[in-house]
Amino acid sequence: MAEVEHVIIIGSGPAGWTAAIYAARAALQPLLFEGAVNEKNAQQGTLPLGQLALTTEVENFPGFPPGDLSAFLETSLPEDRRGYLPPHGKHGVSGPELMELMRAQAVHFGTRVITEDVTSVDFSGRPFRLHASNGKEYQAQAVIVATGARANYLGLPSEDRFKNRGVSACAVCDGALPRFRNQPVAVIGGGDSAVEEATYLTHHAAKVYLVHRRDALRASKIMAQRAADNPKIEIVWNRVVDEVLGDDENGVTGIRLKSTVGEADLTLDVRGVFLAIGHTPNTDFLQGQLELTEKGYVKWVRPFRTHTSVEGVFAAGDVGDDYYRQAVTAAASGCMAALDAERWLAAQGS
């Protein structure tokens, strides 16, 4: 018989590691599945450490102002983990560095880590049963789902080439970086999120092209009007990205756009390309075991709590948040989920 864990955490982004830190400090001895290292996860952007590990500079996570963290990283991270990191930029913390620090903190307090995916779950009764990619079954009295959501990309080879060198899926995360300041950039999409991203970028970029495949935005009327009225936003109608242009030295230098109505190709000189074509929550493994929202995110059933439709199962981070999608909000909900799980287990006498 498999040992029954107090709590199992699925996911290794800011939500998962924060939940692990709080659960470990509460003596719950959490077991965390950080995800498998394989080609499928690499292509989907779902490798261990979450979406933040795919970014470069992180300027908006509290506690990491610009500075040289070399000595801190050397003394706080195990040597075998430091080998995964790119050279430190000496201007604050990077995404991979921040995630490794979170991981190290969780492990320090006793979190046990399994580098495998959870492939299916059975939440029909307690203890809950989880099946992993190593072929084993694990059981737990409580589960925290923190598998996040992956940004949707266009699937172009040139897009993949310039990720983190001008191509981004989060304007709020990256828009203020020096690469984009006072430079022309493009936002790809036509919904409310695309308009929000474009509007945010106007505070930093010299000009924002909003590229949409149709002749009318999908955004709400008020948001569409906001884009039309902004002097720094130019809407480019009936166009799709054919290729992201650039070079190894400068990163993105432009985009080539194909017409959806038979016109000639159009090239825009831009230094950034921001994808705003949605996110896909990583919930396939749940296979109907939890109630989801219309967009496929795990549904929180109690206001200001992380409870899901199954008692004893909690959700944290972007797997349940389709609105904020920030590292700091994910971490905050990871704290909440661990506290909710701890209190729920205590109430059950576990």
mmCIF file of C-alpha atoms in Angstrom:
data_model
loop_
_atom_site.group_PDB
_atom_site.id
_atom_site.type_symbol
_atom_site.label_atom_id
_atom_site.label_comp_id
_atom_site.label_asym_id
_atom_site.label_seq_id
_atom_site.Cartn_x
_atom_site.Cartn_y
_atom_site.Cartn_z
ATOM 1 C CA MET A 1 0.000 0.000 0.000
ATOM 2 C CA ALA A 2 1.233 3.478 -0.857
ATOM 3 C CA GLU A 3 1.958 5.779 2.042
ATOM 4 C CA VAL A 4 -0.763 8.400 2.485
ATOM 5 C CA GLU A 5 0.720 11.892 2.394
ATOM 6 C CA HIS A 6 -0.704 14.800 4.362
ATOM 7 C CA VAL A 7 -0.615 17.009 1.286
ATOM 8 C CA ILE A 8 0.607 16.656 -2.272
ATOM 9 C CA ILE A 9 1.332 19.764 -4.347
ATOM 10 C CA ILE A 10 1.192 19.534 -8.140
ATOM 11 C CA GLY A 11 3.194 22.245 -9.913
ATOM 12 C CA SER A 12 6.463 24.085 -9.449
ATOM 13 C CA GLY A 13 5.827 27.737 -10.253
ATOM 14 C CA PRO A 14 5.609 30.518 -7.658
ATOM 15 C CA ALA A 15 2.279 29.156 -6.388
ATOM 16 C CA GLY A 16 3.565 25.620 -5.926
ATOM 17 C CA TRP A 17 6.792 26.536 -4.161
ATOM 18 C CA THR A 18 5.102 29.065 -1.890
ATOM 19 C CA ALA A 19 2.490 26.480 -0.948
ATOM 20 C CA ALA A 20 5.321 24.054 -0.244
ATOM 21 C CA ILE A 21 7.156 26.540 1.984
ATOM 22 C CA TYR A 22 4.062 27.187 4.072
ATOM 23 C CA ALA A 23 3.024 23.524 4.204
ATOM 24 C CA ALA A 24 6.520 22.416 5.197
ATOM 25 C CA ARG A 25 6.744 25.020 7.950
ATOM 26 C CA ALA A 26 3.378 23.747 9.203
ATOM 27 C CA ALA A 27 4.943 20.271 9.584
ATOM 28 C CA LEU A 28 2.753 18.789 6.828
ATOM 29 C CA GLN A 29 5.796 17.218 5.116
ATOM 30 C CA PRO A 30 4.576 18.122 1.621
ATOM 31 C CA LEU A 31 5.374 16.082 -1.450
ATOM 32 C CA LEU A 32 5.652 18.211 -4.602
ATOM 33 C CA PHE A 33 5.544 17.088 -8.219
ATOM 34 C CA GLU A 34 7.599 19.620 -10.163
ATOM 35 C CA GLY A 35 6.985 18.112 -13.595
ATOM 36 C CA ALA A 36 8.986 15.867 -15.871
ATOM 37 C CA VAL A 37 11.927 16.954 -17.995
ATOM 38 C CA ASN A 38 10.950 15.750 -21.441
ATOM 39 C CA GLU A 39 10.438 16.989 -24.987
ATOM 40 C CA LYS A 40 6.670 17.380 -24.659
ATOM 41 C CA ASN A 41 6.996 19.700 -21.669
ATOM 42 C CA ALA A 42 9.795 21.602 -23.385
ATOM 43 C CA GLN A 43 7.619 22.269 -26.434
ATOM 44 C CA GLN A 44 4.627 23.289 -24.321
ATOM 45 C CA GLY A 45 6.651 25.492 -22.000
ATOM 46 C CA THR A 46 5.682 23.342 -19.002
ATOM 47 C CA LEU A 47 9.088 22.225 -17.754
ATOM 48 C CA PRO A 48 9.827 22.362 -14.004
ATOM 49 C CA LEU A 49 9.902 25.818 -12.358
ATOM 50 C CA GLY A 50 7.027 27.246 -14.352
ATOM 51 C CA GLN A 51 6.639 30.140 -16.767
ATOM 52 C CA LEU A 52 8.941 32.415 -14.770
ATOM 53 C CA ALA A 53 11.867 30.154 -15.601
ATOM 54 C CA LEU A 54 11.316 31.088 -19.270
ATOM 55 C CA THR A 55 11.831 34.816 -18.639
ATOM 56 C CA THR A 56 14.936 36.894 -18.120
ATOM 57 C CA GLU A 57 14.899 39.976 -15.866
ATOM 58 C CA VAL A 58 12.275 40.147 -13.105
ATOM 59 C CA GLU A 59 11.766 43.735 -11.995
ATOM 60 C CA ASN A 60 8.367 43.481 -10.288
ATOM 61 C CA PHE A 61 8.776 40.784 -7.626
ATOM 62 C CA PRO A 62 9.156 42.494 -4.219
ATOM 63 C CA GLY A 63 12.489 42.235 -2.488
ATOM 64 C CA PHE A 64 14.808 42.147 -5.495
ATOM 65 C CA PRO A 65 15.930 45.669 -6.436
ATOM 66 C CA PRO A 66 18.763 46.082 -8.953
ATOM 67 C CA GLY A 67 22.007 44.730 -7.599
ATOM 68 C CA ASP A 68 24.662 42.041 -7.838
ATOM 69 C CA LEU A 69 23.300 38.829 -6.294
ATOM 70 C CA SER A 70 26.298 36.675 -7.208
ATOM 71 C CA ALA A 71 27.429 35.973 -3.658
ATOM 72 C CA PHE A 72 23.886 35.365 -2.429
ATOM 73 C CA LEU A 73 23.149 32.907 -5.233
ATOM 74 C CA GLU A 74 26.413 31.085 -4.623
ATOM 75 C CA THR A 75 25.719 30.602 -0.931
ATOM 76 C CA SER A 76 21.973 29.938 -1.115
ATOM 77 C CA LEU A 77 21.707 27.505 -4.034
ATOM 78 C CA PRO A 78 23.193 23.989 -4.092
ATOM 79 C CA GLU A 79 26.098 23.640 -6.479
ATOM 80 C CA ASP A 80 24.280 21.056 -8.608
ATOM 81 C CA ARG A 81 21.377 23.491 -9.120
ATOM 82 C CA ARG A 82 23.588 26.509 -9.920
ATOM 83 C CA GLY A 83 24.803 24.666 -12.983
ATOM 84 C CA TYR A 84 21.360 25.070 -14.590
ATOM 85 C CA LEU A 85 21.475 28.851 -14.427
ATOM 86 C CA PRO A 86 22.803 31.270 -17.041
ATOM 87 C CA PRO A 87 25.482 33.724 -15.874
ATOM 88 C CA HIS A 88 24.135 36.225 -13.362
ATOM 89 C CA GLY A 89 23.373 39.601 -14.953
ATOM 90 C CA LYS A 90 24.249 41.627 -11.821
ATOM 91 C CA HIS A 91 21.182 43.860 -12.148
ATOM 92 C CA GLY A 92 18.700 42.102 -9.864
ATOM 93 C CA VAL A 93 17.135 38.675 -10.097
ATOM 94 C CA SER A 94 16.247 36.732 -13.236
ATOM 95 C CA GLY A 95 13.281 34.419 -13.636
ATOM 96 C CA PRO A 96 15.306 31.184 -13.420
ATOM 97 C CA GLU A 97 17.231 32.502 -10.413
ATOM 98 C CA LEU A 98 14.054 33.467 -8.568
ATOM 99 C CA MET A 99 12.518 30.060 -9.174
ATOM 100 C CA GLU A 100 15.649 28.233 -8.034
ATOM 101 C CA LEU A 101 15.642 30.334 -4.861
ATOM 102 C CA MET A 102 12.004 29.437 -4.194
ATOM 103 C CA ARG A 103 12.774 25.767 -4.791
ATOM 104 C CA ALA A 104 15.777 25.841 -2.463
ATOM 105 C CA GLN A 105 13.726 27.515 0.271
ATOM 106 C CA ALA A 106 10.984 24.900 0.024
ATOM 107 C CA VAL A 107 13.502 22.034 0.096
ATOM 108 C CA HIS A 108 15.302 23.633 3.060
ATOM 109 C CA PHE A 109 12.140 23.336 5.151
ATOM 110 C CA GLY A 110 11.610 19.701 4.213
ATOM 111 C CA THR A 111 9.626 19.607 0.978
ATOM 112 C CA ARG A 112 10.236 16.392 -0.948
ATOM 113 C CA VAL A 113 10.385 16.847 -4.719
ATOM 114 C CA ILE A 114 9.563 14.357 -7.471
ATOM 115 C CA THR A 115 10.589 15.335 -11.004
ATOM 116 C CA GLU A 116 7.612 13.700 -12.714
ATOM 117 C CA ASP A 117 4.230 14.734 -14.097
ATOM 118 C CA VAL A 118 0.936 13.829 -12.489
ATOM 119 C CA THR A 119 -0.864 12.199 -15.406
ATOM 120 C CA SER A 120 -4.267 11.507 -13.813
ATOM 121 C CA VAL A 121 -6.087 11.825 -10.510
ATOM 122 C CA ASP A 122 -8.961 10.215 -8.663
ATOM 123 C CA PHE A 123 -10.690 12.652 -6.330
ATOM 124 C CA SER A 124 -13.811 10.514 -5.868
ATOM 125 C CA GLY A 125 -12.829 9.541 -2.344
ATOM 126 C CA ARG A 126 -10.186 9.984 0.301
ATOM 127 C CA PRO A 127 -7.378 9.364 0.351
ATOM 128 C CA PHE A 128 -7.039 10.986 -3.049
ATOM 129 C CA ARG A 129 -5.123 8.965 -5.637
ATOM 130 C CA LEU A 130 -2.637 10.448 -8.080
ATOM 131 C CA HIS A 131 -0.924 8.602 -10.919
ATOM 132 C CA ALA A 132 2.477 9.846 -12.058
ATOM 133 C CA SER A 133 4.524 9.535 -15.227
ATOM 134 C CA ASN A 134 6.882 7.118 -13.443
ATOM 135 C CA GLY A 135 4.027 4.583 -13.311
ATOM 136 C CA LYS A 136 3.512 4.860 -9.557
ATOM 137 C CA GLU A 137 0.415 5.750 -7.557
ATOM 138 C CA TYR A 138 0.532 8.287 -4.735
ATOM 139 C CA GLN A 139 -2.111 8.998 -2.108
ATOM 140 C CA ALA A 140 -2.868 12.119 -0.089
ATOM 141 C CA GLN A 141 -5.386 13.474 2.382
ATOM 142 C CA ALA A 142 -5.239 16.904 0.685
ATOM 143 C CA VAL A 143 -4.051 18.118 -2.717
ATOM 144 C CA ILE A 144 -3.000 21.549 -3.959
ATOM 145 C CA VAL A 145 -3.211 22.000 -7.731
ATOM 146 C CA ALA A 146 -0.739 24.651 -8.893
ATOM 147 C CA THR A 147 -0.023 23.635 -12.481
ATOM 148 C CA GLY A 148 -0.404 27.114 -13.962
ATOM 149 C CA ALA A 149 -1.385 28.149 -17.466
ATOM 150 C CA ARG A 150 0.805 28.312 -20.528
ATOM 151 C CA ALA A 151 0.763 31.255 -22.906
ATOM 152 C CA ASN A 152 -0.479 30.589 -26.422
ATOM 153 C CA TYR A 153 2.051 31.266 -29.155
ATOM 154 C CA LEU A 154 1.773 31.390 -32.926
ATOM 155 C CA GLY A 155 4.040 28.403 -33.478
ATOM 156 C CA LEU A 156 6.497 30.135 -35.799
ATOM 157 C CA PRO A 157 10.156 29.033 -35.744
ATOM 158 C CA SER A 158 11.214 32.695 -35.824
ATOM 159 C CA GLU A 159 8.966 33.412 -32.848
ATOM 160 C CA ASP A 160 10.624 30.644 -30.844
ATOM 161 C CA ARG A 161 14.073 31.889 -31.844
ATOM 162 C CA PHE A 162 13.479 35.317 -30.321
ATOM 163 C CA LYS A 163 11.641 34.376 -27.124
ATOM 164 C CA ASN A 164 13.089 36.518 -24.311
ATOM 165 C CA ARG A 165 14.937 38.541 -26.956
ATOM 166 C CA GLY A 166 11.999 40.668 -27.999
ATOM 167 C CA VAL A 167 9.165 38.133 -28.112
ATOM 168 C CA SER A 168 7.056 38.013 -24.959
ATOM 169 C CA ALA A 169 3.634 36.822 -23.832
ATOM 170 C CA CYS A 170 3.339 39.241 -20.911
ATOM 171 C CA ALA A 171 3.501 43.005 -21.344
ATOM 172 C CA VAL A 172 3.087 43.663 -17.618
ATOM 173 C CA CYS A 173 6.010 41.329 -16.901
ATOM 174 C CA ASP A 174 8.396 42.596 -19.575
ATOM 175 C CA GLY A 175 7.114 45.871 -21.024
ATOM 176 C CA ALA A 176 9.217 48.127 -18.819
ATOM 177 C CA LEU A 177 12.503 46.405 -19.661
ATOM 178 C CA PRO A 178 15.184 48.604 -21.258
ATOM 179 C CA ARG A 179 14.871 46.693 -24.539
ATOM 180 C CA PHE A 180 11.396 48.151 -25.118
ATOM 181 C CA ARG A 181 11.611 51.618 -23.583
ATOM 182 C CA ASN A 182 10.931 54.374 -26.110
ATOM 183 C CA GLN A 183 10.921 51.827 -28.918
ATOM 184 C CA PRO A 184 8.144 50.745 -31.313
ATOM 185 C CA VAL A 185 6.516 47.422 -30.360
ATOM 186 C CA ALA A 186 3.660 45.266 -31.624
ATOM 187 C CA VAL A 187 0.851 43.473 -29.806
ATOM 188 C CA ILE A 188 -0.746 40.523 -31.569
ATOM 189 C CA GLY A 189 -4.415 39.915 -30.780
ATOM 190 C CA GLY A 190 -7.826 41.541 -30.818
ATOM 191 C CA GLY A 191 -9.507 40.828 -27.496
ATOM 192 C CA ASP A 192 -9.720 42.736 -24.235
ATOM 193 C CA SER A 193 -6.380 41.303 -23.125
ATOM 194 C CA ALA A 194 -4.680 42.549 -26.267
ATOM 195 C CA VAL A 195 -6.052 46.061 -25.755
ATOM 196 C CA GLU A 196 -5.004 45.983 -22.104
ATOM 197 C CA GLU A 197 -1.496 44.885 -23.089
ATOM 198 C CA ALA A 198 -1.267 47.576 -25.765
ATOM 199 C CA THR A 199 -2.513 50.269 -23.386
ATOM 200 C CA TYR A 200 -0.007 49.240 -20.739
ATOM 201 C CA LEU A 201 2.832 49.326 -23.251
ATOM 202 C CA THR A 202 2.032 52.915 -24.230
ATOM 203 C CA HIS A 203 3.508 53.946 -20.867
ATOM 204 C CA HIS A 204 6.913 52.631 -21.954
ATOM 205 C CA ALA A 205 7.079 52.220 -25.733
ATOM 206 C CA ALA A 206 7.318 54.978 -28.324
ATOM 207 C CA LYS A 207 4.544 53.432 -30.441
ATOM 208 C CA VAL A 208 2.349 50.347 -30.193
ATOM 209 C CA TYR A 209 0.996 48.521 -33.234
ATOM 210 C CA LEU A 210 -2.063 46.415 -32.424
ATOM 211 C CA VAL A 211 -2.179 43.687 -35.080
ATOM 212 C CA HIS A 212 -5.476 41.869 -35.631
ATOM 213 C CA ARG A 213 -6.440 39.303 -38.230
ATOM 214 C CA ARG A 214 -9.909 40.799 -38.816
ATOM 215 C CA ASP A 215 -11.388 44.230 -39.539
ATOM 216 C CA ALA A 216 -12.959 44.639 -36.085
ATOM 217 C CA LEU A 217 -11.610 43.905 -32.629
ATOM 218 C CA ARG A 218 -13.132 41.119 -30.540
ATOM 219 C CA ALA A 219 -12.675 43.344 -27.489
ATOM 220 C CA SER A 220 -15.631 44.926 -25.731
ATOM 221 C CA LYS A 221 -16.819 48.206 -27.203
ATOM 222 C CA ILE A 222 -15.352 50.292 -24.406
ATOM 223 C CA MET A 223 -11.974 48.600 -24.738
ATOM 224 C CA ALA A 224 -11.990 48.876 -28.529
ATOM 225 C CA GLN A 225 -12.769 52.574 -28.245
ATOM 226 C CA ARG A 226 -9.966 52.995 -25.751
ATOM 227 C CA ALA A 227 -7.507 51.573 -28.268
ATOM 228 C CA ALA A 228 -8.868 53.733 -31.080
ATOM 229 C CA ASP A 229 -8.610 56.891 -28.968
ATOM 230 C CA ASN A 230 -5.048 56.315 -27.777
ATOM 231 C CA PRO A 231 -2.647 58.368 -29.929
ATOM 232 C CA LYS A 232 0.215 55.930 -29.310
ATOM 233 C CA ILE A 233 -1.737 52.891 -30.559
ATOM 234 C CA GLU A 234 -2.070 52.169 -34.266
ATOM 235 C CA ILE A 235 -4.398 49.308 -35.150
ATOM 236 C CA VAL A 236 -3.233 47.206 -38.097
ATOM 237 C CA TRP A 237 -6.255 45.444 -39.554
ATOM 238 C CA ASN A 238 -6.519 42.176 -41.491
ATOM 239 C CA ARG A 239 -2.968 41.032 -40.812
ATOM 240 C CA VAL A 240 -1.270 37.981 -39.315
ATOM 241 C CA VAL A 241 2.384 37.490 -38.418
ATOM 242 C CA ASP A 242 4.293 35.621 -41.104
ATOM 243 C CA GLU A 243 7.762 35.966 -39.583
ATOM 244 C CA VAL A 244 9.502 37.651 -36.686
ATOM 245 C CA LEU A 245 12.573 39.432 -37.986
ATOM 246 C CA GLY A 246 15.817 40.008 -36.139
ATOM 247 C CA ASP A 247 19.402 38.969 -35.571
ATOM 248 C CA ASP A 248 21.560 37.481 -32.825
ATOM 249 C CA GLU A 249 23.041 40.821 -31.807
ATOM 250 C CA ASN A 250 19.871 42.925 -31.536
ATOM 251 C CA GLY A 251 17.107 40.393 -31.062
ATOM 252 C CA VAL A 252 13.803 41.410 -32.657
ATOM 253 C CA THR A 253 14.064 44.160 -35.251
ATOM 254 C CA GLY A 254 10.707 43.808 -37.008
ATOM 255 C CA ILE A 255 7.814 41.630 -38.140
ATOM 256 C CA ARG A 256 6.541 40.674 -41.564
ATOM 257 C CA LEU A 257 2.747 40.586 -41.784
ATOM 258 C CA LYS A 258 0.632 38.700 -44.267
ATOM 259 C CA SER A 259 -2.708 40.069 -45.371
ATOM 260 C CA THR A 260 -5.925 38.137 -44.721
ATOM 261 C CA VAL A 261 -7.656 40.012 -47.565
ATOM 262 C CA GLY A 262 -5.178 39.535 -50.393
ATOM 263 C CA GLU A 263 -3.032 42.664 -50.014
ATOM 264 C CA ALA A 264 0.760 42.779 -50.240
ATOM 265 C CA ASP A 265 2.962 41.812 -47.295
ATOM 266 C CA LEU A 266 3.727 44.539 -44.768
ATOM 267 C CA THR A 267 6.904 44.898 -42.690
ATOM 268 C CA LEU A 268 6.910 46.839 -39.420
ATOM 269 C CA ASP A 269 10.070 47.984 -37.681
ATOM 270 C CA VAL A 270 9.552 47.008 -34.038
ATOM 271 C CA ARG A 271 11.780 45.979 -31.128
ATOM 272 C CA GLY A 272 9.201 43.878 -29.374
ATOM 273 C CA VAL A 273 6.406 41.459 -30.223
ATOM 274 C CA PHE A 274 3.865 40.754 -27.473
ATOM 275 C CA LEU A 275 1.519 37.822 -27.940
ATOM 276 C CA ALA A 276 -1.967 38.390 -26.492
ATOM 277 C CA ILE A 277 -3.824 35.458 -27.966
ATOM 278 C CA GLY A 278 -4.772 33.780 -24.730
ATOM 279 C CA HIS A 279 -3.542 31.192 -22.260
ATOM 280 C CA THR A 280 -4.273 27.496 -21.853
ATOM 281 C CA PRO A 281 -4.623 26.283 -18.257
ATOM 282 C CA ASN A 282 -2.734 23.074 -17.528
ATOM 283 C CA THR A 283 -5.735 21.030 -16.442
ATOM 284 C CA ASP A 284 -5.833 18.131 -18.922
ATOM 285 C CA PHE A 285 -4.654 15.666 -16.279
ATOM 286 C CA LEU A 286 -7.720 16.427 -14.132
ATOM 287 C CA GLN A 287 -10.019 14.674 -16.646
ATOM 288 C CA GLY A 288 -13.217 16.112 -15.238
ATOM 289 C CA GLN A 289 -12.364 15.507 -11.589
ATOM 290 C CA LEU A 290 -12.753 19.202 -10.689
ATOM 291 C CA GLU A 291 -15.257 21.821 -11.802
ATOM 292 C CA LEU A 292 -13.723 24.231 -14.309
ATOM 293 C CA THR A 293 -14.739 27.674 -15.509
ATOM 294 C CA GLU A 294 -15.935 28.365 -19.053
ATOM 295 C CA LYS A 295 -12.320 29.136 -19.973
ATOM 296 C CA GLY A 296 -11.068 25.856 -18.548
ATOM 297 C CA TYR A 297 -9.529 27.194 -15.338
ATOM 298 C CA VAL A 298 -10.077 25.450 -12.003
ATOM 299 C CA LYS A 299 -13.058 27.073 -10.337
ATOM 300 C CA TRP A 300 -12.706 28.513 -6.849
ATOM 301 C CA VAL A 301 -16.031 27.788 -5.164
ATOM 302 C CA ARG A 302 -15.633 30.010 -2.081
ATOM 303 C CA PRO A 303 -14.965 33.769 -2.301
ATOM 304 C CA PHE A 304 -11.443 34.747 -1.224
ATOM 305 C CA ARG A 305 -10.507 31.104 -0.626
ATOM 306 C CA THR A 306 -8.696 28.494 -2.704
ATOM 307 C CA HIS A 307 -11.284 25.715 -2.236
ATOM 308 C CA THR A 308 -12.308 23.793 -5.351
ATOM 309 C CA SER A 309 -15.434 21.746 -6.063
ATOM 310 C CA VAL A 310 -13.925 18.787 -4.164
ATOM 311 C CA GLU A 311 -13.448 19.109 -0.399
ATOM 312 C CA GLY A 312 -9.758 18.751 0.407
ATOM 313 C CA VAL A 313 -8.533 19.825 -3.026
ATOM 314 C CA PHE A 314 -7.280 23.382 -3.377
ATOM 315 C CA ALA A 315 -6.046 25.404 -6.346
ATOM 316 C CA ALA A 316 -3.383 28.100 -6.443
ATOM 317 C CA GLY A 317 -1.850 30.382 -9.039
ATOM 318 C CA ASP A 318 -2.591 30.740 -12.725
ATOM 319 C CA VAL A 319 -4.431 27.418 -12.976
ATOM 320 C CA GLY A 320 -7.321 29.255 -11.315
ATOM 321 C CA ASP A 321 -6.496 32.873 -12.162
ATOM 322 C CA ASP A 322 -7.224 34.080 -15.680
ATOM 323 C CA TYR A 323 -7.061 37.753 -14.725
ATOM 324 C CA TYR A 324 -3.872 38.804 -12.896
ATOM 325 C CA ARG A 325 -1.384 36.098 -13.964
ATOM 326 C CA GLN A 326 1.548 37.592 -12.052
ATOM 327 C CA ALA A 327 4.268 35.833 -10.088
ATOM 328 C CA VAL A 328 3.463 37.735 -6.915
ATOM 329 C CA THR A 329 -0.270 36.976 -7.070
ATOM 330 C CA ALA A 330 0.474 33.321 -7.797
ATOM 331 C CA ALA A 331 2.792 33.175 -4.790
ATOM 332 C CA ALA A 332 0.145 34.835 -2.615
ATOM 333 C CA SER A 333 -2.488 32.277 -3.599
ATOM 334 C CA GLY A 334 0.037 29.501 -2.929
ATOM 335 C CA CYS A 335 0.282 30.780 0.637
ATOM 336 C CA MET A 336 -3.514 30.861 0.856
ATOM 337 C CA ALA A 337 -3.858 27.310 -0.467
ATOM 338 C CA ALA A 338 -1.380 25.935 2.053
ATOM 339 C CA LEU A 339 -3.155 27.685 4.915
ATOM 340 C CA ASP A 340 -6.539 26.494 3.638
ATOM 341 C CA ALA A 341 -5.217 22.936 3.376
ATOM 342 C CA GLU A 342 -3.650 23.046 6.842
ATOM 343 C CA ARG A 343 -6.848 24.302 8.460
ATOM 344 C CA TRP A 344 -9.010 21.867 6.512
ATOM 345 C CA LEU A 345 -6.836 18.935 7.561
ATOM 346 C CA ALA A 346 -6.964 20.064 11.176
ATOM 347 C CA ALA A 347 -10.753 20.218 11.017
ATOM 348 C CA GLN A 348 -10.775 16.643 9.680
ATOM 349 C CA GLY A 349 -8.554 15.499 12.523
ATOM 350 C CA SER A 350 -5.725 14.686 10.121
#
